[in-house]
Tab-separated table of C-alpha atoms in Angstrom:
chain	number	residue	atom	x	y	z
A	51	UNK	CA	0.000	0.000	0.000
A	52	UNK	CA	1.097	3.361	-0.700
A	53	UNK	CA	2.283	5.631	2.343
A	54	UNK	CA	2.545	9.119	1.022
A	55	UNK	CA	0.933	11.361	-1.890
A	56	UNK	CA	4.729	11.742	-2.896
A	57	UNK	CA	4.786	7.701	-3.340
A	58	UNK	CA	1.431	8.553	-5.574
A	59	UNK	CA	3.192	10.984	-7.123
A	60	UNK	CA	6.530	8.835	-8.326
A	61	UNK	CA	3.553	5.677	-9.148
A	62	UNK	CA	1.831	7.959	-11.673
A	63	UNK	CA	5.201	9.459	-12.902
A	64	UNK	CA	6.433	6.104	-14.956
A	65	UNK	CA	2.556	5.474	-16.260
A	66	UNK	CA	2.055	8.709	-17.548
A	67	UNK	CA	5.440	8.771	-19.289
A	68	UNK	CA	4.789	4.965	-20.797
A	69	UNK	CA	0.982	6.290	-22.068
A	70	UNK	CA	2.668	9.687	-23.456
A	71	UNK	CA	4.947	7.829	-25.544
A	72	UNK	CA	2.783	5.377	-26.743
A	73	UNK	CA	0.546	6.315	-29.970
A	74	UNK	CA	-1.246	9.213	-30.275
A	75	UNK	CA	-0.952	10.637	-26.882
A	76	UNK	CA	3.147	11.592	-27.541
A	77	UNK	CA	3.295	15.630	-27.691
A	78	UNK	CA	4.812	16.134	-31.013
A	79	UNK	CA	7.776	18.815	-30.637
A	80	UNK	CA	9.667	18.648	-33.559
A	81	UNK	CA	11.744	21.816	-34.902
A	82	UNK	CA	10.248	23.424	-32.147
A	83	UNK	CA	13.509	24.692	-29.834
A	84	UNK	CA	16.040	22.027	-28.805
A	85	UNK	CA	15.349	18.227	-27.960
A	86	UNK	CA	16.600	18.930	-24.386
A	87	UNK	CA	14.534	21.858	-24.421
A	88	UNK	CA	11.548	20.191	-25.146
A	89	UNK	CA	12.320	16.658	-23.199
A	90	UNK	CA	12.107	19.326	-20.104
A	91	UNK	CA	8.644	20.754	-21.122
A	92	UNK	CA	7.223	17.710	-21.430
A	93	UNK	CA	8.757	16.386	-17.968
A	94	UNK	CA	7.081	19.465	-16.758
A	95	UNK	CA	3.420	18.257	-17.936
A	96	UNK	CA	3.857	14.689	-17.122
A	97	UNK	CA	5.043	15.582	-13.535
A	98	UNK	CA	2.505	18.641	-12.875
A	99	UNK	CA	-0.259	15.464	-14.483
A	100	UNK	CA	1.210	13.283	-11.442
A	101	UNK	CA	0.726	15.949	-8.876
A	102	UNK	CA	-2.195	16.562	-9.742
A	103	UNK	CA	-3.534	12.609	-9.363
A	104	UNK	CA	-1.503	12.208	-6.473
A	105	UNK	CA	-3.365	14.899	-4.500
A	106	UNK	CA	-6.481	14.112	-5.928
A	107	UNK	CA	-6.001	10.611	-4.275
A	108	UNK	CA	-4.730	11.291	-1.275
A	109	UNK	CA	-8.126	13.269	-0.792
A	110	UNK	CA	-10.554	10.712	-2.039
A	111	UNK	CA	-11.335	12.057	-5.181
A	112	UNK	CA	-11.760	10.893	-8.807
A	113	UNK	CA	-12.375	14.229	-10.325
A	114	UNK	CA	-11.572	17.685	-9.000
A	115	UNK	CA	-15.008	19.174	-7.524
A	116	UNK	CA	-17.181	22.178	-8.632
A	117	UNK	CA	-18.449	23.981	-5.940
A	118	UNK	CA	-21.368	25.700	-6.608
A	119	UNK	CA	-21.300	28.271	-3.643
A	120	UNK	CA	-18.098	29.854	-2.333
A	121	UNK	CA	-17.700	30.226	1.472
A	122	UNK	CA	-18.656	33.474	3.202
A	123	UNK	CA	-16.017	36.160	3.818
A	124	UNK	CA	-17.092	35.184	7.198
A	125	UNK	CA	-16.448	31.722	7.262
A	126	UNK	CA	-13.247	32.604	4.813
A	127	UNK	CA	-11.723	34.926	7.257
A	128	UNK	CA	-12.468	32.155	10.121
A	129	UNK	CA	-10.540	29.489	7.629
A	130	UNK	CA	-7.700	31.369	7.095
A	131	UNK	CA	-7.097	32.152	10.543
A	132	UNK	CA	-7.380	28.066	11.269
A	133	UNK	CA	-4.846	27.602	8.222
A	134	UNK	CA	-2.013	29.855	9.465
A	135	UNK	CA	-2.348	28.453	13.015
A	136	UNK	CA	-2.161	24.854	11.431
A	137	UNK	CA	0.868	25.688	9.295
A	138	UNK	CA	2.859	27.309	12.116
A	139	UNK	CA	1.917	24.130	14.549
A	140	UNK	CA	2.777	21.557	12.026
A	141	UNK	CA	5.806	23.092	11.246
A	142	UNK	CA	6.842	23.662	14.989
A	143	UNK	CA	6.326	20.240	14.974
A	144	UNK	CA	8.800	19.591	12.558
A	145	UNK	CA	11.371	20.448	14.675
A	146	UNK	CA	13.840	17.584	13.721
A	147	UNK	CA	14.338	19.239	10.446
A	148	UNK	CA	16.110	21.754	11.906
A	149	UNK	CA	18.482	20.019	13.953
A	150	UNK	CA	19.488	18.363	10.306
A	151	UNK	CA	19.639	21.207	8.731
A	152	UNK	CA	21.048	23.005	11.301
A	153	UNK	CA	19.560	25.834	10.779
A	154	UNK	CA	19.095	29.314	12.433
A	155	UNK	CA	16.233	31.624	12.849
A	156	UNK	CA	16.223	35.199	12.828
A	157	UNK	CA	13.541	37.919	13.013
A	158	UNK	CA	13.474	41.066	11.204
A	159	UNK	CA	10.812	43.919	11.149
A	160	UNK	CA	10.718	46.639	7.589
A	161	UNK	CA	9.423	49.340	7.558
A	162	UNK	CA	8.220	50.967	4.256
A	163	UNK	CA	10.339	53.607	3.233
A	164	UNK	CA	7.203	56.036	1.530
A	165	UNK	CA	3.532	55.447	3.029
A	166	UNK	CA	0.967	58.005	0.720
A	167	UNK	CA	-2.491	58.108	0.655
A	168	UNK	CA	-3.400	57.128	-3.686
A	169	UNK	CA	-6.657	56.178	-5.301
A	170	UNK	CA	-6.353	52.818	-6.256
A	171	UNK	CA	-9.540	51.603	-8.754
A	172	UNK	CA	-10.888	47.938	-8.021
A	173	UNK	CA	-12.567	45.907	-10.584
A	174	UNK	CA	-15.609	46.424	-10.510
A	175	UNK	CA	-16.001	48.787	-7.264
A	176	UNK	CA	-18.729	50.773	-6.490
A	177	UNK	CA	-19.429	53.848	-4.561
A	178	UNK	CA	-21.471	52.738	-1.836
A	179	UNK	CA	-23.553	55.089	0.665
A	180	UNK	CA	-22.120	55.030	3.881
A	181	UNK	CA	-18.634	53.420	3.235
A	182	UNK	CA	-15.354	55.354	1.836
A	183	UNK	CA	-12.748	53.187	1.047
A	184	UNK	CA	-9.030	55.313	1.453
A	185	UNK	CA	-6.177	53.568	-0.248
A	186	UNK	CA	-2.605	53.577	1.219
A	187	UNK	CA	0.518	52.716	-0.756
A	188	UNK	CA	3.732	51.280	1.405
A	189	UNK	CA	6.803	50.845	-0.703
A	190	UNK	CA	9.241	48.716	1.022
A	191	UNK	CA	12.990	48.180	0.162
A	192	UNK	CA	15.241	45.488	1.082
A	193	UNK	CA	17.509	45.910	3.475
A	194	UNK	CA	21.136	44.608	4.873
A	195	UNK	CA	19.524	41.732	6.588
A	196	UNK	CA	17.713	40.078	3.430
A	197	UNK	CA	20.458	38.285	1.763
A	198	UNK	CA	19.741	35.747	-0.955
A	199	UNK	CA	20.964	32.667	0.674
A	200	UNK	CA	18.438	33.292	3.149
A	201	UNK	CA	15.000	31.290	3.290
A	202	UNK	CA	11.554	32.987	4.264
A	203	UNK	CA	9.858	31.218	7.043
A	204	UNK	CA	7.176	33.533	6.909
A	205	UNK	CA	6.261	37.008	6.366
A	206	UNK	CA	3.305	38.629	8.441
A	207	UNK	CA	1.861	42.303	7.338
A	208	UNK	CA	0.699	44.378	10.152
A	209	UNK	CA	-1.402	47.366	9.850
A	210	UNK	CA	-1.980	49.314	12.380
A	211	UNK	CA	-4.854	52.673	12.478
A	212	UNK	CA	-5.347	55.459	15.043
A	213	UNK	CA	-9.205	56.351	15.700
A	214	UNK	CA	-10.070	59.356	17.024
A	215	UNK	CA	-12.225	59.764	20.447
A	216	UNK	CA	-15.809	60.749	18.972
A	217	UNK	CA	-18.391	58.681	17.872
A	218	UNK	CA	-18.201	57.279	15.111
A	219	UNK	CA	-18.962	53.592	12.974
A	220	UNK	CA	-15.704	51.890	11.851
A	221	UNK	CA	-16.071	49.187	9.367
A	222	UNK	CA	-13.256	46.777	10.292
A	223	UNK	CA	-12.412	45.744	6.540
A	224	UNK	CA	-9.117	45.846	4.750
A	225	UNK	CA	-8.246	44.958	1.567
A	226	UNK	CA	-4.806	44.344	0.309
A	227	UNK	CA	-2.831	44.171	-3.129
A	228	UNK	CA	0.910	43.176	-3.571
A	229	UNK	CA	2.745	44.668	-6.205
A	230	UNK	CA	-0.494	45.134	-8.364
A	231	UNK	CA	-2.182	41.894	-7.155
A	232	UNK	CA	-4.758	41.501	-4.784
A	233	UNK	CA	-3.856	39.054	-1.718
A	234	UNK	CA	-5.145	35.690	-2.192
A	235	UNK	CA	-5.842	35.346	1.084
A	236	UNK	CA	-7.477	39.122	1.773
A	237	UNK	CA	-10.161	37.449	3.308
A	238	UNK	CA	-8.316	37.020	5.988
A	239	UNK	CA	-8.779	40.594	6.771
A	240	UNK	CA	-10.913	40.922	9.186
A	241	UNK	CA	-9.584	40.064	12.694
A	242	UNK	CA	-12.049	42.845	14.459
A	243	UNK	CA	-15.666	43.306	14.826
A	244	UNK	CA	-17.071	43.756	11.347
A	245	UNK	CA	-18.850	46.969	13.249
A	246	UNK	CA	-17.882	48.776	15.590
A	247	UNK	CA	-20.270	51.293	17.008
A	248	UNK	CA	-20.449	53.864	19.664
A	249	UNK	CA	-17.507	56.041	21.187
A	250	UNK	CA	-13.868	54.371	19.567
A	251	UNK	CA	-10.479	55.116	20.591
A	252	UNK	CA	-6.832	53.970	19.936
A	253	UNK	CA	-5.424	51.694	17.981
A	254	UNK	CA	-6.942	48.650	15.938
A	255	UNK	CA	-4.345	46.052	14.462
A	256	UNK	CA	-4.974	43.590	11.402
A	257	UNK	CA	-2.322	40.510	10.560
A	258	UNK	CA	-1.863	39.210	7.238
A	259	UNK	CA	0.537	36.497	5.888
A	260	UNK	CA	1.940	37.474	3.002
A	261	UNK	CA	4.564	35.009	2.883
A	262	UNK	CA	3.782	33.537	-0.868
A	263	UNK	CA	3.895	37.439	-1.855
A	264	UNK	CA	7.302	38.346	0.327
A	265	UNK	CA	9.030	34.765	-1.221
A	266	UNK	CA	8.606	36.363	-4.550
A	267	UNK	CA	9.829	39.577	-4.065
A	268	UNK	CA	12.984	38.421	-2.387
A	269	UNK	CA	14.356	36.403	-5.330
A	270	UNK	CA	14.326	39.734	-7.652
A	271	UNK	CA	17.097	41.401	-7.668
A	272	UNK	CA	16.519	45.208	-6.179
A	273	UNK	CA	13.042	46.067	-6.815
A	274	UNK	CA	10.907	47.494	-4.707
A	275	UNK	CA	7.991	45.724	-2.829
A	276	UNK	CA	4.678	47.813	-2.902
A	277	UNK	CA	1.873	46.965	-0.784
A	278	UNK	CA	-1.479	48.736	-1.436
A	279	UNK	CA	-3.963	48.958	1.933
A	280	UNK	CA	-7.247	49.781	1.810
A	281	UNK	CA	-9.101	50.495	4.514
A	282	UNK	CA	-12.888	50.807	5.015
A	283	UNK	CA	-14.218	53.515	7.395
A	284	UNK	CA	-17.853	54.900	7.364
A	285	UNK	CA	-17.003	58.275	9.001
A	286	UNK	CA	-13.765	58.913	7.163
A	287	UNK	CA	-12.966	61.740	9.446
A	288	UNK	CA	-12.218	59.252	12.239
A	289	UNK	CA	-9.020	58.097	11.042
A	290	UNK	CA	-6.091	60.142	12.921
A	291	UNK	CA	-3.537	59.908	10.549
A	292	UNK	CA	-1.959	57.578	7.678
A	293	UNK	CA	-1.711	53.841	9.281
A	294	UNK	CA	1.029	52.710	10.397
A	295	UNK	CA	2.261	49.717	8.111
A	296	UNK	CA	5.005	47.126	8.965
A	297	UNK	CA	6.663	43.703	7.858
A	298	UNK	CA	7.812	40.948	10.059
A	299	UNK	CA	9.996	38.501	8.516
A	300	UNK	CA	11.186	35.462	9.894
A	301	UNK	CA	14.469	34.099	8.228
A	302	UNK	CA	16.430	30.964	8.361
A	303	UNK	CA	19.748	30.474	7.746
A	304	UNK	CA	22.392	27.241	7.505
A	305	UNK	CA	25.641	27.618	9.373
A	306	UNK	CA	28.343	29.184	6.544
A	307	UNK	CA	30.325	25.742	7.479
A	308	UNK	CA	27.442	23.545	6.643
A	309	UNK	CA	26.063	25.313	4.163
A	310	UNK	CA	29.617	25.441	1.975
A	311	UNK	CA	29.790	21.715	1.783
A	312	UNK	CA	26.133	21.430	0.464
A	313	UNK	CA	26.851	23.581	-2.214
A	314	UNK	CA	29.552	21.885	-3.356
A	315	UNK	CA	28.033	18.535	-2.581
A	316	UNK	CA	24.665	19.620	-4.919
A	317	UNK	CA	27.121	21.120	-7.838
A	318	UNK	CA	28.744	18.131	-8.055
A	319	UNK	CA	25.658	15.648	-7.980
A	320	UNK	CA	24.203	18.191	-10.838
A	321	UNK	CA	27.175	17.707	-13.469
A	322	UNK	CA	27.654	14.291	-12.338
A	323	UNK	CA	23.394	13.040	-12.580
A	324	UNK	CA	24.271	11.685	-9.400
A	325	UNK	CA	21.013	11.895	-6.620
A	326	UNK	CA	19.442	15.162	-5.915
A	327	UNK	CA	17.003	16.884	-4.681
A	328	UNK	CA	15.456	18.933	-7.080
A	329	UNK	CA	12.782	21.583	-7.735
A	330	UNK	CA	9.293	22.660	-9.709
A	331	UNK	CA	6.761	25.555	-8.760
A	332	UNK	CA	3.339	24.008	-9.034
A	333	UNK	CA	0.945	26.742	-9.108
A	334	UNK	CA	-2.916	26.180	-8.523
A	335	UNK	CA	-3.501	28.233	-11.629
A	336	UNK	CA	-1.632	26.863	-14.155
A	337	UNK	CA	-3.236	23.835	-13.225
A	338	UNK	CA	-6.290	25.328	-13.720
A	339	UNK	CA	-7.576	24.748	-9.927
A	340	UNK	CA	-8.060	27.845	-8.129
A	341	UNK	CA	-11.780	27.394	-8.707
A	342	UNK	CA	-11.653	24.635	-5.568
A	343	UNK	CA	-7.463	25.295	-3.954
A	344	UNK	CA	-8.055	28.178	-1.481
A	345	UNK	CA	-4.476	27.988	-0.479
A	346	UNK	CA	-1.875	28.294	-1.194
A	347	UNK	CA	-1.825	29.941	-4.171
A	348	UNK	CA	1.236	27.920	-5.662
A	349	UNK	CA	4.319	25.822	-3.876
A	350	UNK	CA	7.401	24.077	-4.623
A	351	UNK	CA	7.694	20.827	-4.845
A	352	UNK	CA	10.977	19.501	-4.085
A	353	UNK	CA	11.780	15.916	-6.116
A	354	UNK	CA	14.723	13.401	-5.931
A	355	UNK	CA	16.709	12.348	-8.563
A	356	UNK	CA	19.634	10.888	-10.222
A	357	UNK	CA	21.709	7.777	-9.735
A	358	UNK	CA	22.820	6.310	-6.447
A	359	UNK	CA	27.027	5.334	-6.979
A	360	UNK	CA	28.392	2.949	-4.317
A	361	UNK	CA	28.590	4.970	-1.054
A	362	UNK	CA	27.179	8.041	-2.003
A	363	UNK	CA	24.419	9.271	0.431
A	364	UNK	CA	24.076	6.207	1.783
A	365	UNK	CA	20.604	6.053	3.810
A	366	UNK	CA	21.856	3.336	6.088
A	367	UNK	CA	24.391	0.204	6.578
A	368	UNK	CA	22.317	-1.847	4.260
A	369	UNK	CA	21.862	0.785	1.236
A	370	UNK	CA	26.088	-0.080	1.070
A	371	UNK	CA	25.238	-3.830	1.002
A	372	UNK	CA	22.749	-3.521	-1.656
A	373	UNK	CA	25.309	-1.640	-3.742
A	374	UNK	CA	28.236	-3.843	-3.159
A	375	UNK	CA	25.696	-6.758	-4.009
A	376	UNK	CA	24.264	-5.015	-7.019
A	377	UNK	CA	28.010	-4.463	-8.196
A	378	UNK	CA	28.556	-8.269	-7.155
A	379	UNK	CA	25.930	-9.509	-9.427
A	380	UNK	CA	26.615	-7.143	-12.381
A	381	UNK	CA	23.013	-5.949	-12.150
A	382	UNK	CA	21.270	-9.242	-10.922
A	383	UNK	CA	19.901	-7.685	-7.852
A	384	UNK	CA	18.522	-4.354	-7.405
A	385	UNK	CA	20.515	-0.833	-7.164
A	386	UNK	CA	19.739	1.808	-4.568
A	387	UNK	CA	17.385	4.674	-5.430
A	388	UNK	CA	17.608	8.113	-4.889
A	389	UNK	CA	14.508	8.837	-2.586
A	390	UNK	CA	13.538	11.360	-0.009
A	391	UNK	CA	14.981	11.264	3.547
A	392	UNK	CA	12.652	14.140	4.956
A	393	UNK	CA	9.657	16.382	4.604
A	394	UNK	CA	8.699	19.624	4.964
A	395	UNK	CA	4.437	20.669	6.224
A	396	UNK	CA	1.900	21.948	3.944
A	397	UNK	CA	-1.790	22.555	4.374
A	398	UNK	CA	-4.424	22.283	1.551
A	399	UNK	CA	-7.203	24.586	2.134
A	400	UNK	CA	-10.048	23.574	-0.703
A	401	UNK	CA	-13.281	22.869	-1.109
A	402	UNK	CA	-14.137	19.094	-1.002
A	403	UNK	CA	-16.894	16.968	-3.132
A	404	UNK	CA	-19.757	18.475	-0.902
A	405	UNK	CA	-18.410	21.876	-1.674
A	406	UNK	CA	-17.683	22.275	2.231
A	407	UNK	CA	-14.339	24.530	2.616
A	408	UNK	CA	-11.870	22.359	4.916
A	409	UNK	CA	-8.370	22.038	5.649
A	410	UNK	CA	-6.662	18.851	5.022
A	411	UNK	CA	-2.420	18.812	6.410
A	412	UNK	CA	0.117	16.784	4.578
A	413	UNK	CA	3.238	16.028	6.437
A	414	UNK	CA	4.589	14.136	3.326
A	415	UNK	CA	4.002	15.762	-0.268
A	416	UNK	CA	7.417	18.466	0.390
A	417	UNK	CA	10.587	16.987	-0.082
A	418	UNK	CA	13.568	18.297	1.998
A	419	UNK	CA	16.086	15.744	1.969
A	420	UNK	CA	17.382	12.451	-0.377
A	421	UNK	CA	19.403	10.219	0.125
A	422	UNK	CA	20.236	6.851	-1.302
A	423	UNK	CA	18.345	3.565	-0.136
């Protein structure tokens, strides 16, 4: 019996690749680019094809599901809250990863360099009577403490308003856009009373994770990261000044030592097609399933491959006996293969076949580590 939706995953792999090249079903790619060119596009497919049925098993499903009727912003708001607080447990849970990794943690706050009030024109918005939407642009630049060998662990957006001491109504709604796209998960927004009514003063907070947002913006190379807030009042004259806007990052990094004899350890299992772990974004929306995948928006799925040579990344005493004895036999018993050693967390929120919005964890679909066994 299979154990994990990665073991789906590699099961599907070799079917789909003996059914593609088979008949009529092989992708035709002649004098289009190189071969190697297009042997990697159609790797891409097969293997996005395989995710794809892997997760679709691992939930109990033959077919992806239509929902007819998307979850309140209520009930979204409440789901999203539940998903963040699953991801952070699960992955303090995972806390053997970092002692193999070694790994250390840091935290670091931005602050945006320019915060201006700018009208920013939502599809489809309309005026509405007793609600004035004032948009705030944050531009945020990197600073001495993002380097690229760094790794986001995650990235929370605080945004924090002063109300003055009158009566007023505050609508507690916020909506957000990153660089020129709004937040997947803006529903998310509201972590106050949806009303507030009656004398209001001080300071009201909202947390967002922006992590999938942040991740992206640290692999460019010196642009800016610009962070549109919106914020919702009724009585716009109750707002005290411009919020106050802020991003907490939290940042691992492998000691120099350790992490200088992985890089040298992954060049040379590149050039050599030696085992490897390996990498491929898999975005919700390529794959044409953002109708039913809440979040995330898109991950990356880590995969091992490459050939396993005597003694190299041997998972245990026996992987070296099984290559001495493969040697031995001149291929009459098996060879070790290049497999995963550990996982990384990630939570699914989606709609299932009863179009009921849930969360389902998998401890076992992220690759981390591989190793030879």
């Amino acid at each position: 019996m299979l154990k994990s939706v990665y073991q789906l995953i590699c099961y599907t792999l070799p079917l789909l690749v003996f059914f593609s090249s088979s008949g009529e079903s092989r992708p035709h790619v002649a004098h289009q680019g190189t071969p190697d060119a297009a042997r990697t596009a159609s790797q891409r497919v097969l293997l996005l094809e395989a995710v794809k049925i892997g997760i679709l098993s691992s939930l109990g499903m033959d077919m992806e599901p239509r929902p007819t009727q998307k979850a309140s912003e209520q009930e979204l708001s409440r789901m999203y809250q539940l998903y963040r607080e699953t991801l952070r447990e699960m992955r303090g849970n995972s806390s053997h990863l970092l002692k193999e990794t070694r790994q250390s943690t840091m935290t670091t706050v931005l602050f945006p360099a320019t915060v201006e009030p700018v009208k920013v024109l939502q599809p489809g918005e309309r005026p509405q009577a007793l609600q004035h939407m004032q948009w705030y642009r944050a531009v945020f630049n990197k600073n001495i403490n993002i380097k690229m060998e760094l790794t986001l662990a995650r990235a929370e957006l605080k945004i924090s308003r002063h109300i003055l001491n009158k009566p007023t109504s505050v609508q507690s709604e916020v909506n957000v856009n990153v660089n020129g796209a709004k937040l997947m998960n803006s529903a998310a927004r509201t972590h106050l009373d949806s009303l507030v009514h009656g004398s209001v003063s001080g300071t009201q907070d909202v947390m967002l994770d922006i992590s999938p947002e942040v991740e992206k913006w640290m692999r460019t190379d010196g642009q800016s990261l610009v962070v549109d807030v919106g914020l919702a009042m009724a009585d716009t004259d109750a707002i005290k000044s411009n919020p106050t806007i802020s991003l907490e990052l939290g940042l691992t990094q492998p000691k120099p030592a350790q992490r200088t004899r992985r890089s040298n350890a992954e060049g040379d299992c590149e050039e050599r097609g030696w085992c490897c772990q390996k990498s491929i974004t898999v975005s919700f929306k390529d794959i044409g399933w953002t109708d039913w995948v809440v979040a995330p928006s898109e991950y990356t799925m880590h995969f091992c491959e490459g050939t396993c040579p005597h003694n190299y990344k041997p998972a245990s005493m026996h992987t070296q006996v099984k290559s001495r004895m493969h040697q031995i036999t001149k291929g009459g018993t098996p060879h070790p293969c290049c497999v995963p050693a550990a996982y990384e967390p990630m939570v699914l929120m989606h709609y299932d076949s009863r179009g009921k919005l849930k969360l389902t964890p998998f401890n076992d679909l992220i690759v981390s580590k591989c190793h030879c066994a």
